[in-house]
mmCIF file with all atom_site columns, C-alpha atoms and ligand atoms in Angstrom:
data_model
loop_
_atom_site.group_PDB
_atom_site.id
_atom_site.type_symbol
_atom_site.label_atom_id
_atom_site.label_alt_id
_atom_site.label_comp_id
_atom_site.label_asym_id
_atom_site.label_entity_id
_atom_site.label_seq_id
_atom_site.pdbx_PDB_ins_code
_atom_site.Cartn_x
_atom_site.Cartn_y
_atom_site.Cartn_z
_atom_site.occupancy
_atom_site.B_iso_or_equiv
_atom_site.pdbx_formal_charge
_atom_site.auth_seq_id
_atom_site.auth_comp_id
_atom_site.auth_asym_id
_atom_site.auth_atom_id
_atom_site.pdbx_PDB_model_num
ATOM   1   C CA  . MET T 1 1   ? -22.649 -8.062  1.870   1.00 0.00 ? 18  MET T CA  1
ATOM   2   C CA  . ILE T 1 2   ? -18.945 -7.360  1.852   1.00 0.00 ? 19  ILE T CA  1
ATOM   3   C CA  . LYS T 1 3   ? -18.609 -3.965  3.158   1.00 0.00 ? 20  LYS T CA  1
ATOM   4   C CA  . LEU T 1 4   ? -15.457 -2.190  1.811   1.00 0.00 ? 21  LEU T CA  1
ATOM   5   C CA  . TYR T 1 5   ? -13.795 0.374   4.215   1.00 0.00 ? 22  TYR T CA  1
ATOM   6   C CA  . GLY T 1 6   ? -11.370 3.132   2.786   1.00 0.00 ? 23  GLY T CA  1
ATOM   7   C CA  . LEU T 1 7   ? -10.675 5.891   0.574   1.00 0.00 ? 24  LEU T CA  1
ATOM   8   C CA  . ARG T 1 8   ? -11.020 6.018   -3.324  1.00 0.00 ? 25  ARG T CA  1
ATOM   9   C CA  . MET T 1 9   ? -7.878  7.874   -3.429  1.00 0.00 ? 26  MET T CA  1
ATOM   10  C CA  . SER T 1 10  ? -5.877  4.905   -1.843  1.00 0.00 ? 27  SER T CA  1
ATOM   11  C CA  . ASN T 1 11  ? -4.379  2.678   -4.649  1.00 0.00 ? 28  ASN T CA  1
ATOM   12  C CA  . TYR T 1 12  ? -4.847  -0.419  -2.547  1.00 0.00 ? 29  TYR T CA  1
ATOM   13  C CA  . TYR T 1 13  ? -8.458  0.182   -1.509  1.00 0.00 ? 30  TYR T CA  1
ATOM   14  C CA  . SER T 1 14  ? -8.913  0.953   -5.569  1.00 0.00 ? 31  SER T CA  1
ATOM   15  C CA  . LEU T 1 15  ? -7.204  -2.606  -6.119  1.00 0.00 ? 32  LEU T CA  1
ATOM   16  C CA  . THR T 1 16  ? -9.330  -4.311  -3.546  1.00 0.00 ? 33  THR T CA  1
ATOM   17  C CA  . LYS T 1 17  ? -12.461 -2.655  -5.137  1.00 0.00 ? 34  LYS T CA  1
ATOM   18  C CA  . ALA T 1 18  ? -11.392 -4.122  -8.669  1.00 0.00 ? 35  ALA T CA  1
ATOM   19  C CA  . LEU T 1 19  ? -11.251 -7.286  -7.179  1.00 0.00 ? 36  LEU T CA  1
ATOM   20  C CA  . LEU T 1 20  ? -14.712 -7.232  -5.960  1.00 0.00 ? 37  LEU T CA  1
ATOM   21  C CA  . ILE T 1 21  ? -16.078 -6.354  -8.943  1.00 0.00 ? 38  ILE T CA  1
ATOM   22  C CA  . GLU T 1 22  ? -13.527 -8.680  -11.236 1.00 0.00 ? 39  GLU T CA  1
ATOM   23  C CA  . LYS T 1 23  ? -15.165 -11.644 -8.836  1.00 0.00 ? 40  LYS T CA  1
ATOM   24  C CA  . GLY T 1 24  ? -18.825 -10.263 -9.397  1.00 0.00 ? 41  GLY T CA  1
ATOM   25  C CA  . LEU T 1 25  ? -19.293 -9.939  -5.578  1.00 0.00 ? 42  LEU T CA  1
ATOM   26  C CA  . GLU T 1 26  ? -21.895 -7.425  -4.104  1.00 0.00 ? 43  GLU T CA  1
ATOM   27  C CA  . PHE T 1 27  ? -20.442 -4.874  -1.793  1.00 0.00 ? 44  PHE T CA  1
ATOM   28  C CA  . GLU T 1 28  ? -20.902 -1.685  -0.128  1.00 0.00 ? 45  GLU T CA  1
ATOM   29  C CA  . GLU T 1 29  ? -18.085 1.294   0.122   1.00 0.00 ? 46  GLU T CA  1
ATOM   30  C CA  . VAL T 1 30  ? -17.763 2.735   3.451   1.00 0.00 ? 47  VAL T CA  1
ATOM   31  C CA  . LYS T 1 31  ? -15.568 5.872   3.492   1.00 0.00 ? 48  LYS T CA  1
ATOM   32  C CA  . ALA T 1 32  ? -13.013 5.496   6.363   1.00 0.00 ? 49  ALA T CA  1
ATOM   33  C CA  . PRO T 1 33  ? -10.074 7.314   6.430   1.00 0.00 ? 50  PRO T CA  1
ATOM   34  C CA  . PRO T 1 34  ? -6.932  5.939   7.849   1.00 0.00 ? 51  PRO T CA  1
ATOM   35  C CA  . THR T 1 35  ? -6.939  6.636   11.539  1.00 0.00 ? 52  THR T CA  1
ATOM   36  C CA  . GLN T 1 36  ? -5.207  5.017   15.004  1.00 0.00 ? 53  GLN T CA  1
ATOM   37  C CA  . LYS T 1 37  ? -8.860  5.308   16.256  1.00 0.00 ? 54  LYS T CA  1
ATOM   38  C CA  . PRO T 1 38  ? -10.366 2.350   17.981  1.00 0.00 ? 55  PRO T CA  1
ATOM   39  C CA  . ASP T 1 39  ? -12.999 1.314   15.485  1.00 0.00 ? 56  ASP T CA  1
ATOM   40  C CA  . ASN T 1 40  ? -10.663 1.812   12.424  1.00 0.00 ? 57  ASN T CA  1
ATOM   41  C CA  . VAL T 1 41  ? -7.656  -0.177  14.278  1.00 0.00 ? 58  VAL T CA  1
ATOM   42  C CA  . ALA T 1 42  ? -10.696 -2.766  15.134  1.00 0.00 ? 59  ALA T CA  1
ATOM   43  C CA  . ARG T 1 43  ? -10.573 -3.029  11.727  1.00 0.00 ? 60  ARG T CA  1
ATOM   44  C CA  . THR T 1 44  ? -7.434  -2.922  10.245  1.00 0.00 ? 61  THR T CA  1
ATOM   45  C CA  . PRO T 1 45  ? -4.573  -3.423  13.140  1.00 0.00 ? 62  PRO T CA  1
ATOM   46  C CA  . MET T 1 46  ? -2.319  -0.631  11.676  1.00 0.00 ? 63  MET T CA  1
ATOM   47  C CA  . GLY T 1 47  ? -5.085  1.828   10.732  1.00 0.00 ? 64  GLY T CA  1
ATOM   48  C CA  . LYS T 1 48  ? -4.231  1.717   6.869   1.00 0.00 ? 65  LYS T CA  1
ATOM   49  C CA  . MET T 1 49  ? -7.144  1.385   4.305   1.00 0.00 ? 66  MET T CA  1
ATOM   50  C CA  . PRO T 1 50  ? -8.615  -0.913  2.686   1.00 0.00 ? 67  PRO T CA  1
ATOM   51  C CA  . SER T 1 51  ? -10.201 -3.382  5.338   1.00 0.00 ? 68  SER T CA  1
ATOM   52  C CA  . ILE T 1 52  ? -13.268 -5.339  4.567   1.00 0.00 ? 69  ILE T CA  1
ATOM   53  C CA  . GLU T 1 53  ? -16.067 -6.515  6.868   1.00 0.00 ? 70  GLU T CA  1
ATOM   54  C CA  . VAL T 1 54  ? -17.717 -10.014 6.350   1.00 0.00 ? 71  VAL T CA  1
ATOM   55  C CA  . ASP T 1 55  ? -20.293 -11.077 8.419   1.00 0.00 ? 72  ASP T CA  1
ATOM   56  C CA  . GLY T 1 56  ? -19.186 -9.260  11.518  1.00 0.00 ? 73  GLY T CA  1
ATOM   57  C CA  . GLN T 1 57  ? -15.827 -10.235 10.775  1.00 0.00 ? 74  GLN T CA  1
ATOM   58  C CA  . TYR T 1 58  ? -12.610 -7.837  9.317   1.00 0.00 ? 75  TYR T CA  1
ATOM   59  C CA  . MET T 1 59  ? -9.843  -8.688  7.400   1.00 0.00 ? 76  MET T CA  1
ATOM   60  C CA  . SER T 1 60  ? -6.923  -6.003  6.193   1.00 0.00 ? 77  SER T CA  1
ATOM   61  C CA  . GLU T 1 61  ? -4.065  -6.286  3.798   1.00 0.00 ? 78  GLU T CA  1
ATOM   62  C CA  . SER T 1 62  ? -4.781  -6.147  0.384   1.00 0.00 ? 79  SER T CA  1
ATOM   63  C CA  . LEU T 1 63  ? -3.318  -9.162  -0.547  1.00 0.00 ? 80  LEU T CA  1
ATOM   64  C CA  . ALA T 1 64  ? -4.675  -11.031 1.925   1.00 0.00 ? 81  ALA T CA  1
ATOM   65  C CA  . ILE T 1 65  ? -8.184  -9.904  1.108   1.00 0.00 ? 82  ILE T CA  1
ATOM   66  C CA  . ALA T 1 66  ? -7.330  -11.090 -2.606  1.00 0.00 ? 83  ALA T CA  1
ATOM   67  C CA  . GLN T 1 67  ? -6.146  -14.629 -1.235  1.00 0.00 ? 84  GLN T CA  1
ATOM   68  C CA  . TYR T 1 68  ? -9.784  -14.305 0.450   1.00 0.00 ? 85  TYR T CA  1
ATOM   69  C CA  . LEU T 1 69  ? -11.855 -13.704 -2.732  1.00 0.00 ? 86  LEU T CA  1
ATOM   70  C CA  . GLU T 1 70  ? -9.876  -16.086 -4.965  1.00 0.00 ? 87  GLU T CA  1
ATOM   71  C CA  . THR T 1 71  ? -11.233 -18.647 -2.194  1.00 0.00 ? 88  THR T CA  1
ATOM   72  C CA  . LEU T 1 72  ? -14.698 -17.432 -2.312  1.00 0.00 ? 89  LEU T CA  1
ATOM   73  C CA  . VAL T 1 73  ? -15.171 -17.302 -5.951  1.00 0.00 ? 90  VAL T CA  1
ATOM   74  C CA  . PRO T 1 74  ? -12.313 -18.960 -7.973  1.00 0.00 ? 91  PRO T CA  1
ATOM   75  C CA  . SER T 1 75  ? -13.708 -18.086 -11.239 1.00 0.00 ? 92  SER T CA  1
ATOM   76  C CA  . PRO T 1 76  ? -12.666 -16.037 -13.210 1.00 0.00 ? 93  PRO T CA  1
ATOM   77  C CA  . SER T 1 77  ? -9.440  -17.134 -11.405 1.00 0.00 ? 94  SER T CA  1
ATOM   78  C CA  . LEU T 1 78  ? -6.616  -14.830 -11.059 1.00 0.00 ? 95  LEU T CA  1
ATOM   79  C CA  . TRP T 1 79  ? -3.651  -17.618 -10.539 1.00 0.00 ? 96  TRP T CA  1
ATOM   80  C CA  . PRO T 1 80  ? -2.186  -19.653 -13.017 1.00 0.00 ? 97  PRO T CA  1
ATOM   81  C CA  . ALA T 1 81  ? -3.226  -23.477 -12.341 1.00 0.00 ? 98  ALA T CA  1
ATOM   82  C CA  . ASP T 1 82  ? 0.263   -24.268 -12.431 1.00 0.00 ? 99  ASP T CA  1
ATOM   83  C CA  . PRO T 1 83  ? 1.782   -24.429 -9.068  1.00 0.00 ? 100 PRO T CA  1
ATOM   84  C CA  . PHE T 1 84  ? 5.344   -22.727 -9.673  1.00 0.00 ? 101 PHE T CA  1
ATOM   85  C CA  . GLN T 1 85  ? 3.374   -20.396 -12.162 1.00 0.00 ? 102 GLN T CA  1
ATOM   86  C CA  . ALA T 1 86  ? 1.350   -19.622 -9.367  1.00 0.00 ? 103 ALA T CA  1
ATOM   87  C CA  . GLY T 1 87  ? 4.462   -18.876 -7.236  1.00 0.00 ? 104 GLY T CA  1
ATOM   88  C CA  . LYS T 1 88  ? 5.794   -16.685 -9.539  1.00 0.00 ? 105 LYS T CA  1
ATOM   89  C CA  . VAL T 1 89  ? 3.165   -14.738 -9.842  1.00 0.00 ? 106 VAL T CA  1
ATOM   90  C CA  . MET T 1 90  ? 3.414   -13.738 -6.137  1.00 0.00 ? 107 MET T CA  1
ATOM   91  C CA  . GLU T 1 91  ? 6.965   -13.503 -6.529  1.00 0.00 ? 108 GLU T CA  1
ATOM   92  C CA  . LEU T 1 92  ? 6.312   -10.789 -8.748  1.00 0.00 ? 109 LEU T CA  1
ATOM   93  C CA  . ILE T 1 93  ? 3.498   -9.329  -6.523  1.00 0.00 ? 110 ILE T CA  1
ATOM   94  C CA  . CYS T 1 94  ? 6.410   -8.873  -3.955  1.00 0.00 ? 111 CYS T CA  1
ATOM   95  C CA  . HIS T 1 95  ? 8.866   -7.297  -5.683  1.00 0.00 ? 112 HIS T CA  1
ATOM   96  C CA  . MET T 1 96  ? 6.101   -4.797  -7.097  1.00 0.00 ? 113 MET T CA  1
ATOM   97  C CA  . LYS T 1 97  ? 4.703   -4.181  -3.736  1.00 0.00 ? 114 LYS T CA  1
ATOM   98  C CA  . LEU T 1 98  ? 7.901   -3.823  -1.336  1.00 0.00 ? 115 LEU T CA  1
ATOM   99  C CA  . ASN T 1 99  ? 10.561  -2.962  -3.952  1.00 0.00 ? 116 ASN T CA  1
ATOM   100 C CA  . VAL T 1 100 ? 8.928   -0.618  -6.000  1.00 0.00 ? 117 VAL T CA  1
ATOM   101 C CA  . GLU T 1 101 ? 5.547   0.823   -4.179  1.00 0.00 ? 118 GLU T CA  1
ATOM   102 C CA  . LEU T 1 102 ? 6.798   0.853   -0.608  1.00 0.00 ? 119 LEU T CA  1
ATOM   103 C CA  . VAL T 1 103 ? 9.925   2.622   -1.676  1.00 0.00 ? 120 VAL T CA  1
ATOM   104 C CA  . ALA T 1 104 ? 8.112   5.689   -3.455  1.00 0.00 ? 121 ALA T CA  1
ATOM   105 C CA  . ARG T 1 105 ? 5.829   5.659   -0.640  1.00 0.00 ? 122 ARG T CA  1
ATOM   106 C CA  . ARG T 1 106 ? 8.606   7.140   1.490   1.00 0.00 ? 123 ARG T CA  1
ATOM   107 C CA  . CYS T 1 107 ? 8.169   10.299  -0.176  1.00 0.00 ? 124 CYS T CA  1
ATOM   108 C CA  . LEU T 1 108 ? 4.345   10.543  -0.590  1.00 0.00 ? 125 LEU T CA  1
ATOM   109 C CA  . PRO T 1 109 ? 4.412   13.086  2.596   1.00 0.00 ? 126 PRO T CA  1
ATOM   110 C CA  . GLU T 1 110 ? 6.091   15.475  0.103   1.00 0.00 ? 127 GLU T CA  1
ATOM   111 C CA  . ALA T 1 111 ? 4.564   14.344  -3.053  1.00 0.00 ? 128 ALA T CA  1
ATOM   112 C CA  . LEU T 1 112 ? 0.966   14.415  -1.986  1.00 0.00 ? 129 LEU T CA  1
ATOM   113 C CA  . PHE T 1 113 ? 0.453   16.476  1.510   1.00 0.00 ? 130 PHE T CA  1
ATOM   114 C CA  . GLY T 1 114 ? 2.556   19.254  1.383   1.00 0.00 ? 131 GLY T CA  1
ATOM   115 C CA  . MET T 1 115 ? 4.893   18.011  4.194   1.00 0.00 ? 132 MET T CA  1
ATOM   116 C CA  . THR T 1 116 ? 8.899   17.735  3.700   1.00 0.00 ? 133 THR T CA  1
ATOM   117 C CA  . VAL T 1 117 ? 10.859  14.786  3.528   1.00 0.00 ? 134 VAL T CA  1
ATOM   118 C CA  . SER T 1 118 ? 14.714  15.131  4.115   1.00 0.00 ? 135 SER T CA  1
ATOM   119 C CA  . ASP T 1 119 ? 17.190  15.072  1.551   1.00 0.00 ? 136 ASP T CA  1
ATOM   120 C CA  . GLU T 1 120 ? 18.500  11.525  3.101   1.00 0.00 ? 137 GLU T CA  1
ATOM   121 C CA  . THR T 1 121 ? 15.190  9.987   2.376   1.00 0.00 ? 138 THR T CA  1
ATOM   122 C CA  . LYS T 1 122 ? 14.822  11.329  -0.993  1.00 0.00 ? 139 LYS T CA  1
ATOM   123 C CA  . ASP T 1 123 ? 18.304  10.013  -2.103  1.00 0.00 ? 140 ASP T CA  1
ATOM   124 C CA  . SER T 1 124 ? 17.727  6.516   -0.954  1.00 0.00 ? 141 SER T CA  1
ATOM   125 C CA  . THR T 1 125 ? 14.140  6.261   -2.424  1.00 0.00 ? 142 THR T CA  1
ATOM   126 C CA  . ARG T 1 126 ? 15.660  7.411   -5.656  1.00 0.00 ? 143 ARG T CA  1
ATOM   127 C CA  . THR T 1 127 ? 18.654  4.736   -5.511  1.00 0.00 ? 144 THR T CA  1
ATOM   128 C CA  . ASP T 1 128 ? 16.555  2.138   -4.021  1.00 0.00 ? 145 ASP T CA  1
ATOM   129 C CA  . LEU T 1 129 ? 13.481  2.836   -6.368  1.00 0.00 ? 146 LEU T CA  1
ATOM   130 C CA  . ALA T 1 130 ? 16.219  2.162   -9.191  1.00 0.00 ? 147 ALA T CA  1
ATOM   131 C CA  . ARG T 1 131 ? 17.187  -1.034  -7.819  1.00 0.00 ? 148 ARG T CA  1
ATOM   132 C CA  . GLY T 1 132 ? 13.238  -2.008  -7.172  1.00 0.00 ? 149 GLY T CA  1
ATOM   133 C CA  . MET T 1 133 ? 12.698  -1.280  -11.292 1.00 0.00 ? 150 MET T CA  1
ATOM   134 C CA  . GLN T 1 134 ? 15.687  -3.221  -12.017 1.00 0.00 ? 151 GLN T CA  1
ATOM   135 C CA  . ALA T 1 135 ? 14.641  -6.316  -9.873  1.00 0.00 ? 152 ALA T CA  1
ATOM   136 C CA  . VAL T 1 136 ? 10.935  -6.249  -11.181 1.00 0.00 ? 153 VAL T CA  1
ATOM   137 C CA  . GLU T 1 137 ? 12.260  -6.024  -14.930 1.00 0.00 ? 154 GLU T CA  1
ATOM   138 C CA  . GLN T 1 138 ? 14.199  -9.232  -14.582 1.00 0.00 ? 155 GLN T CA  1
ATOM   139 C CA  . ILE T 1 139 ? 11.174  -11.118 -13.748 1.00 0.00 ? 156 ILE T CA  1
ATOM   140 C CA  . ILE T 1 140 ? 8.139   -9.491  -15.232 1.00 0.00 ? 157 ILE T CA  1
ATOM   141 C CA  . VAL T 1 141 ? 6.958   -10.919 -18.715 1.00 0.00 ? 158 VAL T CA  1
ATOM   142 C CA  . CYS T 1 142 ? 4.378   -8.616  -20.110 1.00 0.00 ? 159 CYS T CA  1
ATOM   143 C CA  . ASP T 1 143 ? 3.698   -10.999 -23.128 1.00 0.00 ? 160 ASP T CA  1
ATOM   144 C CA  . PRO T 1 144 ? 0.915   -9.978  -22.985 1.00 0.00 ? 161 PRO T CA  1
ATOM   145 C CA  . PHE T 1 145 ? 0.108   -9.788  -19.142 1.00 0.00 ? 162 PHE T CA  1
ATOM   146 C CA  . ALA T 1 146 ? 2.323   -9.034  -16.373 1.00 0.00 ? 163 ALA T CA  1
ATOM   147 C CA  . ALA T 1 147 ? 3.225   -12.628 -15.595 1.00 0.00 ? 164 ALA T CA  1
ATOM   148 C CA  . GLY T 1 148 ? 2.701   -14.304 -18.678 1.00 0.00 ? 165 GLY T CA  1
ATOM   149 C CA  . ASP T 1 149 ? -0.193  -15.399 -21.241 1.00 0.00 ? 166 ASP T CA  1
ATOM   150 C CA  . THR T 1 150 ? -3.139  -15.088 -18.561 1.00 0.00 ? 167 THR T CA  1
ATOM   151 C CA  . PHE T 1 151 ? -4.498  -12.362 -16.679 1.00 0.00 ? 168 PHE T CA  1
ATOM   152 C CA  . THR T 1 152 ? -3.752  -12.803 -13.128 1.00 0.00 ? 169 THR T CA  1
ATOM   153 C CA  . LEU T 1 153 ? -3.485  -10.541 -10.125 1.00 0.00 ? 170 LEU T CA  1
ATOM   154 C CA  . ALA T 1 154 ? 0.003   -9.593  -10.694 1.00 0.00 ? 171 ALA T CA  1
ATOM   155 C CA  . ASP T 1 155 ? -1.602  -7.330  -13.143 1.00 0.00 ? 172 ASP T CA  1
ATOM   156 C CA  . PHE T 1 156 ? -3.742  -5.523  -10.527 1.00 0.00 ? 173 PHE T CA  1
ATOM   157 C CA  . TYR T 1 157 ? -0.485  -4.893  -8.534  1.00 0.00 ? 174 TYR T CA  1
ATOM   158 C CA  . ALA T 1 158 ? 1.241   -3.850  -11.758 1.00 0.00 ? 175 ALA T CA  1
ATOM   159 C CA  . PHE T 1 159 ? -1.570  -1.086  -12.082 1.00 0.00 ? 176 PHE T CA  1
ATOM   160 C CA  . TYR T 1 160 ? -1.495  -0.306  -8.582  1.00 0.00 ? 177 TYR T CA  1
ATOM   161 C CA  . CYS T 1 161 ? 1.872   -0.110  -7.493  1.00 0.00 ? 178 CYS T CA  1
ATOM   162 C CA  . PHE T 1 162 ? 3.728   1.242   -11.110 1.00 0.00 ? 179 PHE T CA  1
ATOM   163 C CA  . GLY T 1 163 ? 0.824   4.062   -10.959 1.00 0.00 ? 180 GLY T CA  1
ATOM   164 C CA  . PRO T 1 164 ? 1.346   5.702   -8.075  1.00 0.00 ? 181 PRO T CA  1
ATOM   165 C CA  . ALA T 1 165 ? 5.324   4.979   -7.990  1.00 0.00 ? 182 ALA T CA  1
ATOM   166 C CA  . SER T 1 166 ? 5.256   6.965   -11.091 1.00 0.00 ? 183 SER T CA  1
ATOM   167 C CA  . GLY T 1 167 ? 3.155   9.870   -9.612  1.00 0.00 ? 184 GLY T CA  1
ATOM   168 C CA  . ILE T 1 168 ? 5.610   10.208  -6.702  1.00 0.00 ? 185 ILE T CA  1
ATOM   169 C CA  . ALA T 1 169 ? 8.984   9.747   -8.799  1.00 0.00 ? 186 ALA T CA  1
ATOM   170 C CA  . ALA T 1 170 ? 7.470   12.436  -11.425 1.00 0.00 ? 187 ALA T CA  1
ATOM   171 C CA  . LYS T 1 171 ? 6.714   14.816  -8.602  1.00 0.00 ? 188 LYS T CA  1
ATOM   172 C CA  . MET T 1 172 ? 9.593   14.511  -6.565  1.00 0.00 ? 189 MET T CA  1
ATOM   173 C CA  . PHE T 1 173 ? 12.374  13.739  -9.116  1.00 0.00 ? 190 PHE T CA  1
ATOM   174 C CA  . ASP T 1 174 ? 10.835  14.983  -12.309 1.00 0.00 ? 191 ASP T CA  1
ATOM   175 C CA  . GLN T 1 175 ? 11.698  11.543  -13.555 1.00 0.00 ? 192 GLN T CA  1
ATOM   176 C CA  . ASP T 1 176 ? 9.649   9.033   -15.633 1.00 0.00 ? 193 ASP T CA  1
ATOM   177 C CA  . LEU T 1 177 ? 9.676   5.884   -13.710 1.00 0.00 ? 194 LEU T CA  1
ATOM   178 C CA  . LEU T 1 178 ? 8.614   3.864   -16.440 1.00 0.00 ? 195 LEU T CA  1
ATOM   179 C CA  . GLU T 1 179 ? 11.744  5.169   -19.115 1.00 0.00 ? 196 GLU T CA  1
ATOM   180 C CA  . GLY T 1 180 ? 13.141  2.570   -20.428 1.00 0.00 ? 197 GLY T CA  1
ATOM   181 C CA  . HIS T 1 181 ? 10.952  0.073   -19.188 1.00 0.00 ? 198 HIS T CA  1
ATOM   182 C CA  . ASP T 1 182 ? 8.447   -0.159  -22.580 1.00 0.00 ? 199 ASP T CA  1
ATOM   183 C CA  . LYS T 1 183 ? 7.009   -3.166  -21.843 1.00 0.00 ? 200 LYS T CA  1
ATOM   184 C CA  . ILE T 1 184 ? 5.816   -2.149  -18.514 1.00 0.00 ? 201 ILE T CA  1
ATOM   185 C CA  . LYS T 1 185 ? 4.410   1.027   -19.882 1.00 0.00 ? 202 LYS T CA  1
ATOM   186 C CA  . ALA T 1 186 ? 2.808   -0.729  -22.761 1.00 0.00 ? 203 ALA T CA  1
ATOM   187 C CA  . LEU T 1 187 ? 1.129   -3.437  -19.743 1.00 0.00 ? 204 LEU T CA  1
ATOM   188 C CA  . MET T 1 188 ? -0.499  -0.082  -17.965 1.00 0.00 ? 205 MET T CA  1
ATOM   189 C CA  . ALA T 1 189 ? -1.865  0.985   -21.085 1.00 0.00 ? 206 ALA T CA  1
ATOM   190 C CA  . LYS T 1 190 ? -3.331  -2.069  -21.498 1.00 0.00 ? 207 LYS T CA  1
ATOM   191 C CA  . VAL T 1 191 ? -4.708  -3.154  -17.816 1.00 0.00 ? 208 VAL T CA  1
ATOM   192 C CA  . ALA T 1 192 ? -5.999  0.171   -17.558 1.00 0.00 ? 209 ALA T CA  1
ATOM   193 C CA  . GLU T 1 193 ? -8.844  -0.629  -20.312 1.00 0.00 ? 210 GLU T CA  1
ATOM   194 C CA  . HIS T 1 194 ? -9.293  -3.868  -18.069 1.00 0.00 ? 211 HIS T CA  1
ATOM   195 C CA  . PRO T 1 195 ? -13.423 -3.647  -17.050 1.00 0.00 ? 212 PRO T CA  1
ATOM   196 C CA  . SER T 1 196 ? -13.091 -3.793  -13.649 1.00 0.00 ? 213 SER T CA  1
ATOM   197 C CA  . ILE T 1 197 ? -9.930  -1.425  -13.166 1.00 0.00 ? 214 ILE T CA  1
ATOM   198 C CA  . ALA T 1 198 ? -11.457 0.879   -15.745 1.00 0.00 ? 215 ALA T CA  1
ATOM   199 C CA  . ARG T 1 199 ? -14.608 0.963   -13.597 1.00 0.00 ? 216 ARG T CA  1
ATOM   200 C CA  . VAL T 1 200 ? -12.804 2.185   -10.563 1.00 0.00 ? 217 VAL T CA  1
ATOM   201 C CA  . GLU T 1 201 ? -11.160 4.536   -11.907 1.00 0.00 ? 218 GLU T CA  1
ATOM   202 C CA  . ALA T 1 202 ? -13.899 5.967   -13.941 1.00 0.00 ? 219 ALA T CA  1
ATOM   203 C CA  . GLU T 1 203 ? -15.699 6.128   -10.273 1.00 0.00 ? 220 GLU T CA  1
ATOM   204 C CA  . LYS T 1 204 ? -13.073 7.665   -8.840  1.00 0.00 ? 221 LYS T CA  1
ATOM   205 C CA  . ALA T 1 205 ? -12.711 10.737  -10.994 1.00 0.00 ? 222 ALA T CA  1
ATOM   206 C CA  . ALA T 1 206 ? -16.548 11.075  -11.171 1.00 0.00 ? 223 ALA T CA  1
HETATM 207 N N1  . LIG V 2 .   ? 0.133   -3.731  2.513   1.00 0.00 ? 317 LIG V N1  1
HETATM 208 C C1  . LIG V 2 .   ? -1.333  -2.758  2.708   1.00 0.00 ? 317 LIG V C1  1
HETATM 209 C C2  . LIG V 2 .   ? -0.872  -1.192  2.738   1.00 0.00 ? 317 LIG V C2  1
HETATM 210 C C3  . LIG V 2 .   ? -1.917  -0.400  2.647   1.00 0.00 ? 317 LIG V C3  1
HETATM 211 C C4  . LIG V 2 .   ? -1.766  0.858   2.916   1.00 0.00 ? 317 LIG V C4  1
HETATM 212 O O1  . LIG V 2 .   ? -0.434  1.417   2.602   1.00 0.00 ? 317 LIG V O1  1
HETATM 213 N N2  . LIG V 2 .   ? -2.473  1.957   2.884   1.00 0.00 ? 317 LIG V N2  1
HETATM 214 C C5  . LIG V 2 .   ? -2.301  3.215   2.783   1.00 0.00 ? 317 LIG V C5  1
HETATM 215 C C6  . LIG V 2 .   ? -3.038  4.148   1.484   1.00 0.00 ? 317 LIG V C6  1
HETATM 216 S S1  . LIG V 2 .   ? -2.947  3.753   -0.008  1.00 0.00 ? 317 LIG V S1  1
HETATM 217 C C7  . LIG V 2 .   ? -2.621  3.974   4.213   1.00 0.00 ? 317 LIG V C7  1
HETATM 218 O O2  . LIG V 2 .   ? -3.641  3.553   4.789   1.00 0.00 ? 317 LIG V O2  1
HETATM 219 N N3  . LIG V 2 .   ? -1.711  4.953   4.184   1.00 0.00 ? 317 LIG V N3  1
HETATM 220 C C8  . LIG V 2 .   ? -2.421  5.677   5.494   1.00 0.00 ? 317 LIG V C8  1
HETATM 221 C C9  . LIG V 2 .   ? -1.388  5.231   6.734   1.00 0.00 ? 317 LIG V C9  1
HETATM 222 O O3  . LIG V 2 .   ? -0.304  4.486   6.324   1.00 0.00 ? 317 LIG V O3  1
HETATM 223 O O4  . LIG V 2 .   ? -1.560  5.781   8.169   1.00 0.00 ? 317 LIG V O4  1
HETATM 224 C C10 . LIG V 2 .   ? -2.226  -3.533  1.816   1.00 0.00 ? 317 LIG V C10 1
HETATM 225 O O5  . LIG V 2 .   ? -1.767  -4.338  0.464   1.00 0.00 ? 317 LIG V O5  1
HETATM 226 O O6  . LIG V 2 .   ? -3.446  -2.978  1.946   1.00 0.00 ? 317 LIG V O6  1
#
């Protein structure tokens, strides 16, 4: 059985758990906070969460795990069959992950953990977040799903990138990150009801 390491509070842990559910796989959740301790670093080279264990072998990085799960269980497919459209799904994921979520994350120590980040970091985060949202807005479809007419991995990343990024923007800048991005707001509401994601969120709250 696949073991999923990490904590339920993590967006990428939650995303990976939703994918395991989506693919109908049996898995066991193992509580493992992010640390630089050797056992954790053996599973995940940067000490981050999530990671999985399959037959005594480890894998980190949610996108790598998603790729593995897709190959392991091709149906229901989370990728368009058309090669170009599949590339567009990955393009959208990259922009949401790198230019929105990862940018907002710079302020996570203050937003979530009561630490202080510098004014310089706050300023650059605000500017770069606006630019990242502009980039995503240019390519996201949301008609009806993130990358077009089928439900794909991009919908999982949309939910688990915009969710935390919006939380951080609200806390740090008193800003609604999705203001002016009505189609993304509507997408978030729709994807929240998708059964695998709804289950993950319900179990997180329990
Ligand atoms: N690119 C990684 C990001 C993983 C990541 O940032 N994990 C966060 C929790 S959501 C973490 O472990 N943070 C703790 C740390 O950076 O030490 C992925 O997609 O899995």
